[in-house]
């Protein structure tokens, strides 16, 4: 695995030269932030050795290098999901490549179902913490000490200082910013009413099918992580809420400019 990671990192370095320390994962319907990147260089996933290929509508499948404001960034336009059939090492392979490229900060976005009654569709939820309900763990198996420790600490998986900065920026710019716990599930089915109630009872504020594996590996790699969910539908305990991928994409599009602004401002103010 280490050879594959290094070969992919070397390929990317050969293609784009200097490597930024900021990486962004753009989730469903969240391509807006990519439009804000200037001096772009794009690498389609299918041209990058060892990279999986995204199969989900709304996940175009390319690495974008460029500037967000005056900071160099790497953006993943399209991510890999466990439900597509990739194993957790494949789902998180891009994070290992970012680690090999010396990326220090990972910004993650996703579309998620709201479970907190105070949320509205289109809200942005700053992720404070997660509950991992995936059936497979990205760190299961042999641990490579050069990648990280066997038993990583997860007490600050969503970096507190970055979260405080994001909240400060949202307040300064009158952007409503919810916050809460993200529940990561395998999908591809949306949750049943009983699962929905279970997720809420165990402390979830939003539910989705991504983010948790990437954040675990990013913490293993000692990256600082900041993550947001765009709330695309709101379930209410006891009320059946029908969800479609099209509605998810539509709702995400509405909220993404605000999320893009916050991430851009956070990157601008770091260091
Ligand atoms: N209720 C609910 N609403 C959601 N909106 C987005 N997602 C994340 C899943 N996203 C999939 C399907 O849109 C595409 O990756 C979910 C979810 O899992 N549950």
PDB file of C-alpha atoms and ligand atoms in Angstrom:
ATOM      1  CA  UNK A   1       0.000   0.000   0.000  1.00  0.00           C
ATOM      2  CA  UNK A   2       2.826   2.422   0.889  1.00  0.00           C
ATOM      3  CA  UNK A   3       4.341   2.047  -2.576  1.00  0.00           C
ATOM      4  CA  UNK A   4       0.989   2.805  -4.223  1.00  0.00           C
ATOM      5  CA  UNK A   5       0.510   5.921  -2.072  1.00  0.00           C
ATOM      6  CA  UNK A   6       4.009   7.200  -2.901  1.00  0.00           C
ATOM      7  CA  UNK A   7       3.639   6.419  -6.622  1.00  0.00           C
ATOM      8  CA  UNK A   8       0.379   8.394  -6.769  1.00  0.00           C
ATOM      9  CA  UNK A   9       1.857  11.277  -4.781  1.00  0.00           C
ATOM     10  CA  UNK A  10       4.923  11.374  -7.049  1.00  0.00           C
ATOM     11  CA  UNK A  11       2.661  11.379 -10.138  1.00  0.00           C
ATOM     12  CA  UNK A  12       0.666  14.323  -8.765  1.00  0.00           C
ATOM     13  CA  UNK A  13       3.828  16.224  -7.766  1.00  0.00           C
ATOM     14  CA  UNK A  14       5.149  15.661 -11.281  1.00  0.00           C
ATOM     15  CA  UNK A  15       1.975  17.113 -12.730  1.00  0.00           C
ATOM     16  CA  UNK A  16       1.412  20.149 -10.524  1.00  0.00           C
ATOM     17  CA  UNK A  17       4.736  21.032  -8.908  1.00  0.00           C
ATOM     18  CA  UNK A  18       4.281  22.791  -5.575  1.00  0.00           C
ATOM     19  CA  UNK A  19       1.787  21.098  -3.247  1.00  0.00           C
ATOM     20  CA  UNK A  20      -0.597  23.080  -1.017  1.00  0.00           C
ATOM     21  CA  UNK A  21      -1.108  22.266   2.661  1.00  0.00           C
ATOM     22  CA  UNK A  22      -4.905  22.665   2.407  1.00  0.00           C
ATOM     23  CA  UNK A  23      -7.165  19.975   0.950  1.00  0.00           C
ATOM     24  CA  UNK A  24     -10.920  20.195   0.487  1.00  0.00           C
ATOM     25  CA  UNK A  25     -13.391  17.368  -0.148  1.00  0.00           C
ATOM     26  CA  UNK A  26     -16.470  18.624  -1.999  1.00  0.00           C
ATOM     27  CA  UNK A  27     -19.550  16.513  -1.339  1.00  0.00           C
ATOM     28  CA  UNK A  28     -22.819  16.049  -3.254  1.00  0.00           C
ATOM     29  CA  UNK A  29     -23.933  19.193  -5.070  1.00  0.00           C
ATOM     30  CA  UNK A  30     -21.099  21.206  -3.503  1.00  0.00           C
ATOM     31  CA  UNK A  31     -19.088  22.030  -6.594  1.00  0.00           C
ATOM     32  CA  UNK A  32     -19.589  25.793  -6.044  1.00  0.00           C
ATOM     33  CA  UNK A  33     -16.392  26.152  -4.066  1.00  0.00           C
ATOM     34  CA  UNK A  34     -14.470  24.705  -7.024  1.00  0.00           C
ATOM     35  CA  UNK A  35     -15.700  27.682  -9.081  1.00  0.00           C
ATOM     36  CA  UNK A  36     -13.999  30.014  -6.606  1.00  0.00           C
ATOM     37  CA  UNK A  37     -10.601  28.371  -7.192  1.00  0.00           C
ATOM     38  CA  UNK A  38      -8.377  30.361  -9.560  1.00  0.00           C
ATOM     39  CA  UNK A  39      -5.248  29.415 -11.562  1.00  0.00           C
ATOM     40  CA  UNK A  40      -6.788  25.954 -11.805  1.00  0.00           C
ATOM     41  CA  UNK A  41      -5.074  22.781 -12.864  1.00  0.00           C
ATOM     42  CA  UNK A  42      -7.351  19.732 -13.033  1.00  0.00           C
ATOM     43  CA  UNK A  43      -6.472  16.049 -12.836  1.00  0.00           C
ATOM     44  CA  UNK A  44      -9.390  13.683 -13.606  1.00  0.00           C
ATOM     45  CA  UNK A  45      -9.402  10.743 -11.186  1.00  0.00           C
ATOM     46  CA  UNK A  46      -9.238   8.289 -14.099  1.00  0.00           C
ATOM     47  CA  UNK A  47      -5.830   9.732 -15.058  1.00  0.00           C
ATOM     48  CA  UNK A  48      -4.368   9.376 -11.560  1.00  0.00           C
ATOM     49  CA  UNK A  49      -2.691   6.023 -10.895  1.00  0.00           C
ATOM     50  CA  UNK A  50      -4.353   3.931  -8.143  1.00  0.00           C
ATOM     51  CA  UNK A  51      -7.215   6.434  -7.743  1.00  0.00           C
ATOM     52  CA  UNK A  52     -10.745   4.976  -7.687  1.00  0.00           C
ATOM     53  CA  UNK A  53     -13.348   6.454 -10.042  1.00  0.00           C
ATOM     54  CA  UNK A  54     -16.459   8.161  -8.658  1.00  0.00           C
ATOM     55  CA  UNK A  55     -19.731   6.580  -9.833  1.00  0.00           C
ATOM     56  CA  UNK A  56     -22.270   8.866  -8.155  1.00  0.00           C
ATOM     57  CA  UNK A  57     -24.224  11.594  -9.954  1.00  0.00           C
ATOM     58  CA  UNK A  58     -23.073  14.956  -8.628  1.00  0.00           C
ATOM     59  CA  UNK A  59     -19.547  13.723  -7.957  1.00  0.00           C
ATOM     60  CA  UNK A  60     -17.620  14.677 -11.101  1.00  0.00           C
ATOM     61  CA  UNK A  61     -14.344  12.974 -10.250  1.00  0.00           C
ATOM     62  CA  UNK A  62     -11.320  15.231 -10.445  1.00  0.00           C
ATOM     63  CA  UNK A  63      -8.598  16.796  -8.333  1.00  0.00           C
ATOM     64  CA  UNK A  64      -8.454  20.558  -8.704  1.00  0.00           C
ATOM     65  CA  UNK A  65      -5.282  22.471  -7.841  1.00  0.00           C
ATOM     66  CA  UNK A  66      -5.313  26.231  -7.614  1.00  0.00           C
ATOM     67  CA  UNK A  67      -5.750  29.263  -5.414  1.00  0.00           C
ATOM     68  CA  UNK A  68      -8.594  30.041  -3.025  1.00  0.00           C
ATOM     69  CA  UNK A  69      -7.924  33.685  -2.284  1.00  0.00           C
ATOM     70  CA  UNK A  70      -4.129  33.772  -1.928  1.00  0.00           C
ATOM     71  CA  UNK A  71      -3.785  30.242  -0.558  1.00  0.00           C
ATOM     72  CA  UNK A  72      -2.910  27.217  -2.684  1.00  0.00           C
ATOM     73  CA  UNK A  73      -5.462  24.400  -2.255  1.00  0.00           C
ATOM     74  CA  UNK A  74      -6.262  20.900  -3.523  1.00  0.00           C
ATOM     75  CA  UNK A  75      -9.976  20.157  -3.965  1.00  0.00           C
ATOM     76  CA  UNK A  76     -11.533  16.745  -4.513  1.00  0.00           C
ATOM     77  CA  UNK A  77     -14.539  17.337  -6.730  1.00  0.00           C
ATOM     78  CA  UNK A  78     -16.341  14.077  -6.087  1.00  0.00           C
ATOM     79  CA  UNK A  79     -15.513  11.593  -3.363  1.00  0.00           C
ATOM     80  CA  UNK A  80     -15.654   7.820  -3.004  1.00  0.00           C
ATOM     81  CA  UNK A  81     -18.357   6.195  -0.914  1.00  0.00           C
ATOM     82  CA  UNK A  82     -18.377   2.824   0.823  1.00  0.00           C
ATOM     83  CA  UNK A  83     -21.826   2.176  -0.723  1.00  0.00           C
ATOM     84  CA  UNK A  84     -20.304   2.303  -4.221  1.00  0.00           C
ATOM     85  CA  UNK A  85     -18.552  -0.940  -3.377  1.00  0.00           C
ATOM     86  CA  UNK A  86     -15.106   0.409  -2.577  1.00  0.00           C
ATOM     87  CA  UNK A  87     -13.473  -0.964   0.554  1.00  0.00           C
ATOM     88  CA  UNK A  88     -12.417   1.493   3.238  1.00  0.00           C
ATOM     89  CA  UNK A  89      -8.787   1.578   2.080  1.00  0.00           C
ATOM     90  CA  UNK A  90     -10.001   2.647  -1.391  1.00  0.00           C
ATOM     91  CA  UNK A  91     -12.487   5.160   0.038  1.00  0.00           C
ATOM     92  CA  UNK A  92      -9.704   6.803   2.062  1.00  0.00           C
ATOM     93  CA  UNK A  93      -6.833   6.398  -0.416  1.00  0.00           C
ATOM     94  CA  UNK A  94      -6.974  10.110  -1.424  1.00  0.00           C
ATOM     95  CA  UNK A  95      -6.388  11.099   2.223  1.00  0.00           C
ATOM     96  CA  UNK A  96      -3.267   8.917   2.321  1.00  0.00           C
ATOM     97  CA  UNK A  97      -2.070  10.631  -0.857  1.00  0.00           C
ATOM     98  CA  UNK A  98      -2.725  14.036   0.737  1.00  0.00           C
ATOM     99  CA  UNK A  99      -0.685  12.825   3.726  1.00  0.00           C
ATOM    100  CA  UNK A 100       2.187  11.852   1.417  1.00  0.00           C
ATOM    101  CA  UNK A 101       1.899  15.327  -0.162  1.00  0.00           C
ATOM    102  CA  UNK A 102       2.332  16.876   3.328  1.00  0.00           C
ATOM    103  CA  UNK A 103      -1.218  18.274   3.463  1.00  0.00           C
ATOM    104  CA  UNK A 104      -1.818  19.651   6.980  1.00  0.00           C
ATOM    105  CA  UNK A 105      -5.467  20.759   6.894  1.00  0.00           C
ATOM    106  CA  UNK A 106      -8.472  18.836   5.554  1.00  0.00           C
ATOM    107  CA  UNK A 107     -11.805  20.548   4.950  1.00  0.00           C
ATOM    108  CA  UNK A 108     -14.680  18.141   4.410  1.00  0.00           C
ATOM    109  CA  UNK A 109     -18.185  18.889   3.149  1.00  0.00           C
ATOM    110  CA  UNK A 110     -21.174  16.673   2.664  1.00  0.00           C
ATOM    111  CA  UNK A 111     -24.921  16.703   2.237  1.00  0.00           C
ATOM    112  CA  UNK A 112     -26.744  15.143   5.155  1.00  0.00           C
ATOM    113  CA  UNK A 113     -30.175  14.484   6.557  1.00  0.00           C
ATOM    114  CA  UNK A 114     -31.159  16.658   9.483  1.00  0.00           C
ATOM    115  CA  UNK A 115     -32.427  15.032  12.665  1.00  0.00           C
ATOM    116  CA  UNK A 116     -32.403  18.038  14.967  1.00  0.00           C
ATOM    117  CA  UNK A 117     -35.801  19.755  15.122  1.00  0.00           C
ATOM    118  CA  UNK A 118     -34.157  23.193  15.270  1.00  0.00           C
ATOM    119  CA  UNK A 119     -32.566  22.700  11.833  1.00  0.00           C
ATOM    120  CA  UNK A 120     -34.004  23.926   8.538  1.00  0.00           C
ATOM    121  CA  UNK A 121     -33.366  22.578   5.036  1.00  0.00           C
ATOM    122  CA  UNK A 122     -30.414  24.495   3.593  1.00  0.00           C
ATOM    123  CA  UNK A 123     -28.761  25.005   6.992  1.00  0.00           C
ATOM    124  CA  UNK A 124     -25.043  24.435   7.343  1.00  0.00           C
ATOM    125  CA  UNK A 125     -24.086  22.234  10.281  1.00  0.00           C
ATOM    126  CA  UNK A 126     -20.549  22.538  11.608  1.00  0.00           C
ATOM    127  CA  UNK A 127     -19.603  18.997  12.605  1.00  0.00           C
ATOM    128  CA  UNK A 128     -18.509  18.874  16.263  1.00  0.00           C
ATOM    129  CA  UNK A 129     -18.056  15.119  16.376  1.00  0.00           C
ATOM    130  CA  UNK A 130     -19.176  11.911  14.680  1.00  0.00           C
ATOM    131  CA  UNK A 131     -20.613   8.502  15.484  1.00  0.00           C
ATOM    132  CA  UNK A 132     -19.145   5.802  13.254  1.00  0.00           C
ATOM    133  CA  UNK A 133     -21.791   3.262  12.223  1.00  0.00           C
ATOM    134  CA  UNK A 134     -19.926   1.963   9.170  1.00  0.00           C
ATOM    135  CA  UNK A 135     -19.513  -1.837   9.165  1.00  0.00           C
ATOM    136  CA  UNK A 136     -15.836  -1.630   8.161  1.00  0.00           C
ATOM    137  CA  UNK A 137     -13.089   0.513   9.752  1.00  0.00           C
ATOM    138  CA  UNK A 138     -10.492   2.281   7.545  1.00  0.00           C
ATOM    139  CA  UNK A 139      -7.684   1.497  10.016  1.00  0.00           C
ATOM    140  CA  UNK A 140      -8.519  -2.189  10.373  1.00  0.00           C
ATOM    141  CA  UNK A 141      -5.594  -4.455   9.564  1.00  0.00           C
ATOM    142  CA  UNK A 142      -1.828  -3.928   9.695  1.00  0.00           C
ATOM    143  CA  UNK A 143      -0.824  -0.506  11.039  1.00  0.00           C
ATOM    144  CA  UNK A 144       2.035   1.241   9.254  1.00  0.00           C
ATOM    145  CA  UNK A 145       3.757   3.307  11.948  1.00  0.00           C
ATOM    146  CA  UNK A 146       5.026   5.717   9.297  1.00  0.00           C
ATOM    147  CA  UNK A 147       1.373   6.551   8.563  1.00  0.00           C
ATOM    148  CA  UNK A 148       0.236   6.870  12.167  1.00  0.00           C
ATOM    149  CA  UNK A 149      -0.203   5.206  15.526  1.00  0.00           C
ATOM    150  CA  UNK A 150      -2.040   1.934  16.074  1.00  0.00           C
ATOM    151  CA  UNK A 151      -4.616   3.389  18.437  1.00  0.00           C
ATOM    152  CA  UNK A 152      -5.270   7.039  17.427  1.00  0.00           C
ATOM    153  CA  UNK A 153      -6.810   9.550  19.794  1.00  0.00           C
ATOM    154  CA  UNK A 154     -10.124  10.905  18.465  1.00  0.00           C
ATOM    155  CA  UNK A 155     -10.908  13.444  21.198  1.00  0.00           C
ATOM    156  CA  UNK A 156     -10.385  16.391  18.827  1.00  0.00           C
ATOM    157  CA  UNK A 157     -11.193  14.748  15.508  1.00  0.00           C
ATOM    158  CA  UNK A 158     -12.892  17.960  14.362  1.00  0.00           C
ATOM    159  CA  UNK A 159     -10.309  20.508  15.394  1.00  0.00           C
ATOM    160  CA  UNK A 160     -11.688  22.785  18.115  1.00  0.00           C
ATOM    161  CA  UNK A 161      -9.667  25.851  17.096  1.00  0.00           C
ATOM    162  CA  UNK A 162     -10.806  25.555  13.470  1.00  0.00           C
ATOM    163  CA  UNK A 163     -14.411  25.136  14.654  1.00  0.00           C
ATOM    164  CA  UNK A 164     -14.163  28.266  16.808  1.00  0.00           C
ATOM    165  CA  UNK A 165     -12.703  30.177  13.852  1.00  0.00           C
ATOM    166  CA  UNK A 166     -15.533  28.976  11.581  1.00  0.00           C
ATOM    167  CA  UNK A 167     -18.140  30.052  14.153  1.00  0.00           C
ATOM    168  CA  UNK A 168     -16.469  33.469  14.497  1.00  0.00           C
ATOM    169  CA  UNK A 169     -16.512  33.964  10.713  1.00  0.00           C
ATOM    170  CA  UNK A 170     -20.161  32.882  10.485  1.00  0.00           C
ATOM    171  CA  UNK A 171     -21.132  35.314  13.263  1.00  0.00           C
ATOM    172  CA  UNK A 172     -19.200  38.211  11.703  1.00  0.00           C
ATOM    173  CA  UNK A 173     -20.996  37.606   8.392  1.00  0.00           C
ATOM    174  CA  UNK A 174     -24.472  36.860   9.743  1.00  0.00           C
ATOM    175  CA  UNK A 175     -24.378  33.307   8.430  1.00  0.00           C
ATOM    176  CA  UNK A 176     -26.589  30.926  10.401  1.00  0.00           C
ATOM    177  CA  UNK A 177     -24.299  28.078  11.432  1.00  0.00           C
ATOM    178  CA  UNK A 178     -25.782  25.086  13.236  1.00  0.00           C
ATOM    179  CA  UNK A 179     -23.502  22.554  14.879  1.00  0.00           C
ATOM    180  CA  UNK A 180     -23.837  18.992  15.995  1.00  0.00           C
ATOM    181  CA  UNK A 181     -22.979  15.323  15.701  1.00  0.00           C
ATOM    182  CA  UNK A 182     -22.792  13.592  12.315  1.00  0.00           C
ATOM    183  CA  UNK A 183     -23.726   9.933  12.088  1.00  0.00           C
ATOM    184  CA  UNK A 184     -21.911   8.045   9.342  1.00  0.00           C
ATOM    185  CA  UNK A 185     -23.765   5.053   7.909  1.00  0.00           C
ATOM    186  CA  UNK A 186     -22.936   2.781   4.977  1.00  0.00           C
ATOM    187  CA  UNK A 187     -25.989   3.499   2.769  1.00  0.00           C
ATOM    188  CA  UNK A 188     -27.017   3.345  -0.055  1.00  0.00           C
ATOM    189  CA  UNK A 189     -30.507   3.168   1.408  1.00  0.00           C
ATOM    190  CA  UNK A 190     -31.711   6.234   3.213  1.00  0.00           C
ATOM    191  CA  UNK A 191     -32.575   5.371   6.809  1.00  0.00           C
ATOM    192  CA  UNK A 192     -35.826   3.674   7.781  1.00  0.00           C
ATOM    193  CA  UNK A 193     -38.072   5.481  10.308  1.00  0.00           C
ATOM    194  CA  UNK A 194     -36.847   3.088  13.014  1.00  0.00           C
ATOM    195  CA  UNK A 195     -33.193   3.704  12.084  1.00  0.00           C
ATOM    196  CA  UNK A 196     -33.882   7.424  12.010  1.00  0.00           C
ATOM    197  CA  UNK A 197     -35.293   7.278  15.572  1.00  0.00           C
ATOM    198  CA  UNK A 198     -32.307   5.183  16.698  1.00  0.00           C
ATOM    199  CA  UNK A 199     -29.829   7.670  15.179  1.00  0.00           C
ATOM    200  CA  UNK A 200     -31.563  10.557  16.938  1.00  0.00           C
ATOM    201  CA  UNK A 201     -31.761   8.752  20.291  1.00  0.00           C
ATOM    202  CA  UNK A 202     -28.037   7.906  20.275  1.00  0.00           C
ATOM    203  CA  UNK A 203     -27.200  11.594  19.786  1.00  0.00           C
ATOM    204  CA  UNK A 204     -27.100  12.286  16.060  1.00  0.00           C
ATOM    205  CA  UNK A 205     -28.022  15.701  14.656  1.00  0.00           C
ATOM    206  CA  UNK A 206     -27.374  14.754  11.016  1.00  0.00           C
ATOM    207  CA  UNK A 207     -26.882  11.514   9.097  1.00  0.00           C
ATOM    208  CA  UNK A 208     -24.960  10.721   5.944  1.00  0.00           C
ATOM    209  CA  UNK A 209     -23.000   8.104   4.031  1.00  0.00           C
ATOM    210  CA  UNK A 210     -19.528   9.631   3.928  1.00  0.00           C
ATOM    211  CA  UNK A 211     -17.032  11.813   5.843  1.00  0.00           C
ATOM    212  CA  UNK A 212     -16.378   9.507   8.844  1.00  0.00           C
ATOM    213  CA  UNK A 213     -13.823   7.265   7.071  1.00  0.00           C
ATOM    214  CA  UNK A 214     -11.945  10.243   5.607  1.00  0.00           C
ATOM    215  CA  UNK A 215     -11.871  12.046   8.965  1.00  0.00           C
ATOM    216  CA  UNK A 216     -10.597   8.953  10.792  1.00  0.00           C
ATOM    217  CA  UNK A 217      -7.690   8.554   8.359  1.00  0.00           C
ATOM    218  CA  UNK A 218      -6.985  12.305   8.396  1.00  0.00           C
ATOM    219  CA  UNK A 219      -6.695  12.142  12.205  1.00  0.00           C
ATOM    220  CA  UNK A 220      -4.450   9.067  11.917  1.00  0.00           C
ATOM    221  CA  UNK A 221      -2.313  11.200   9.598  1.00  0.00           C
ATOM    222  CA  UNK A 222      -2.298  14.081  12.128  1.00  0.00           C
ATOM    223  CA  UNK A 223      -4.148  16.485   9.833  1.00  0.00           C
ATOM    224  CA  UNK A 224      -6.339  19.186  11.352  1.00  0.00           C
ATOM    225  CA  UNK A 225      -9.931  18.658  10.198  1.00  0.00           C
ATOM    226  CA  UNK A 226     -12.876  20.989   9.733  1.00  0.00           C
ATOM    227  CA  UNK A 227     -16.123  19.554   8.376  1.00  0.00           C
ATOM    228  CA  UNK A 228     -19.574  20.786   7.423  1.00  0.00           C
ATOM    229  CA  UNK A 229     -22.877  19.181   6.482  1.00  0.00           C
ATOM    230  CA  UNK A 230     -25.426  20.907   4.345  1.00  0.00           C
ATOM    231  CA  UNK A 231     -28.842  19.838   5.649  1.00  0.00           C
ATOM    232  CA  UNK A 232     -30.884  18.667   2.683  1.00  0.00           C
ATOM    233  CA  UNK A 233     -33.974  17.320   4.421  1.00  0.00           C
ATOM    234  CA  UNK A 234     -35.354  17.213   7.910  1.00  0.00           C
ATOM    235  CA  UNK A 235     -36.796  14.126   9.473  1.00  0.00           C
ATOM    236  CA  UNK A 236     -38.961  14.398  12.522  1.00  0.00           C
ATOM    237  CA  UNK A 237     -39.169  11.448  14.904  1.00  0.00           C
ATOM    238  CA  UNK A 238     -42.335   9.551  14.137  1.00  0.00           C
ATOM    239  CA  UNK A 239     -42.953  11.342  10.835  1.00  0.00           C
ATOM    240  CA  UNK A 240     -42.055   9.547   7.596  1.00  0.00           C
ATOM    241  CA  UNK A 241     -39.863  11.777   5.446  1.00  0.00           C
ATOM    242  CA  UNK A 242     -39.278  10.591   1.866  1.00  0.00           C
ATOM    243  CA  UNK A 243     -35.848  11.552   0.546  1.00  0.00           C
ATOM    244  CA  UNK A 244     -34.482  11.425  -3.008  1.00  0.00           C
ATOM    245  CA  UNK A 245     -30.968  11.997  -4.287  1.00  0.00           C
ATOM    246  CA  UNK A 246     -32.281  14.717  -6.614  1.00  0.00           C
ATOM    247  CA  UNK A 247     -33.732  16.648  -3.642  1.00  0.00           C
ATOM    248  CA  UNK A 248     -30.432  16.207  -1.830  1.00  0.00           C
ATOM    249  CA  UNK A 249     -28.507  17.683  -4.750  1.00  0.00           C
ATOM    250  CA  UNK A 250     -30.970  20.559  -5.123  1.00  0.00           C
ATOM    251  CA  UNK A 251     -30.887  21.532  -1.439  1.00  0.00           C
ATOM    252  CA  UNK A 252     -27.092  21.293  -1.344  1.00  0.00           C
ATOM    253  CA  UNK A 253     -26.779  23.708  -4.282  1.00  0.00           C
ATOM    254  CA  UNK A 254     -28.789  26.372  -2.420  1.00  0.00           C
ATOM    255  CA  UNK A 255     -26.596  26.368   0.675  1.00  0.00           C
ATOM    256  CA  UNK A 256     -23.171  25.791  -0.805  1.00  0.00           C
ATOM    257  CA  UNK A 257     -22.165  29.444  -1.430  1.00  0.00           C
ATOM    258  CA  UNK A 258     -22.368  30.151   2.321  1.00  0.00           C
ATOM    259  CA  UNK A 259     -20.313  27.069   3.146  1.00  0.00           C
ATOM    260  CA  UNK A 260     -17.792  27.913   0.434  1.00  0.00           C
ATOM    261  CA  UNK A 261     -17.425  31.406   1.913  1.00  0.00           C
ATOM    262  CA  UNK A 262     -16.742  30.079   5.413  1.00  0.00           C
ATOM    263  CA  UNK A 263     -14.129  27.565   4.223  1.00  0.00           C
ATOM    264  CA  UNK A 264     -12.439  30.234   2.096  1.00  0.00           C
ATOM    265  CA  UNK A 265     -12.329  32.642   5.062  1.00  0.00           C
ATOM    266  CA  UNK A 266     -11.007  29.983   7.434  1.00  0.00           C
ATOM    267  CA  UNK A 267      -8.197  29.110   5.009  1.00  0.00           C
ATOM    268  CA  UNK A 268      -7.439  32.812   4.627  1.00  0.00           C
ATOM    269  CA  UNK A 269      -7.098  33.327   8.388  1.00  0.00           C
ATOM    270  CA  UNK A 270      -5.161  30.202   9.307  1.00  0.00           C
ATOM    271  CA  UNK A 271      -1.490  30.970  10.225  1.00  0.00           C
TER     272      UNK A 271
HETATM  273  N1  LIG B   1     -32.186  11.512   5.364  1.00  0.00           N
HETATM  274  C1  LIG B   1     -31.011  11.611   4.704  1.00  0.00           C
HETATM  275  N2  LIG B   1     -30.781  12.713   3.957  1.00  0.00           N
HETATM  276  C2  LIG B   1     -29.596  12.816   3.315  1.00  0.00           C
HETATM  277  N3  LIG B   1     -29.087  13.802   2.537  1.00  0.00           N
HETATM  278  C3  LIG B   1     -27.863  13.447   2.136  1.00  0.00           C
HETATM  279  N4  LIG B   1     -27.545  12.264   2.647  1.00  0.00           N
HETATM  280  C4  LIG B   1     -26.270  11.594   2.462  1.00  0.00           C
HETATM  281  C5  LIG B   1     -26.375  10.553   1.378  1.00  0.00           C
HETATM  282  N5  LIG B   1     -26.031  11.130   0.113  1.00  0.00           N
HETATM  283  C6  LIG B   1     -26.175  10.161  -0.985  1.00  0.00           C
HETATM  284  C7  LIG B   1     -27.608  10.194  -1.516  1.00  0.00           C
HETATM  285  O1  LIG B   1     -27.989  11.531  -1.747  1.00  0.00           O
HETATM  286  C8  LIG B   1     -25.201  10.519  -2.104  1.00  0.00           C
HETATM  287  O2  LIG B   1     -23.891  10.292  -1.642  1.00  0.00           O
HETATM  288  C9  LIG B   1     -28.613  11.812   3.403  1.00  0.00           C
HETATM  289  C10 LIG B   1     -28.876  10.666   4.164  1.00  0.00           C
HETATM  290  O3  LIG B   1     -28.047   9.734   4.266  1.00  0.00           O
HETATM  291  N6  LIG B   1     -30.094  10.608   4.808  1.00  0.00           N
END
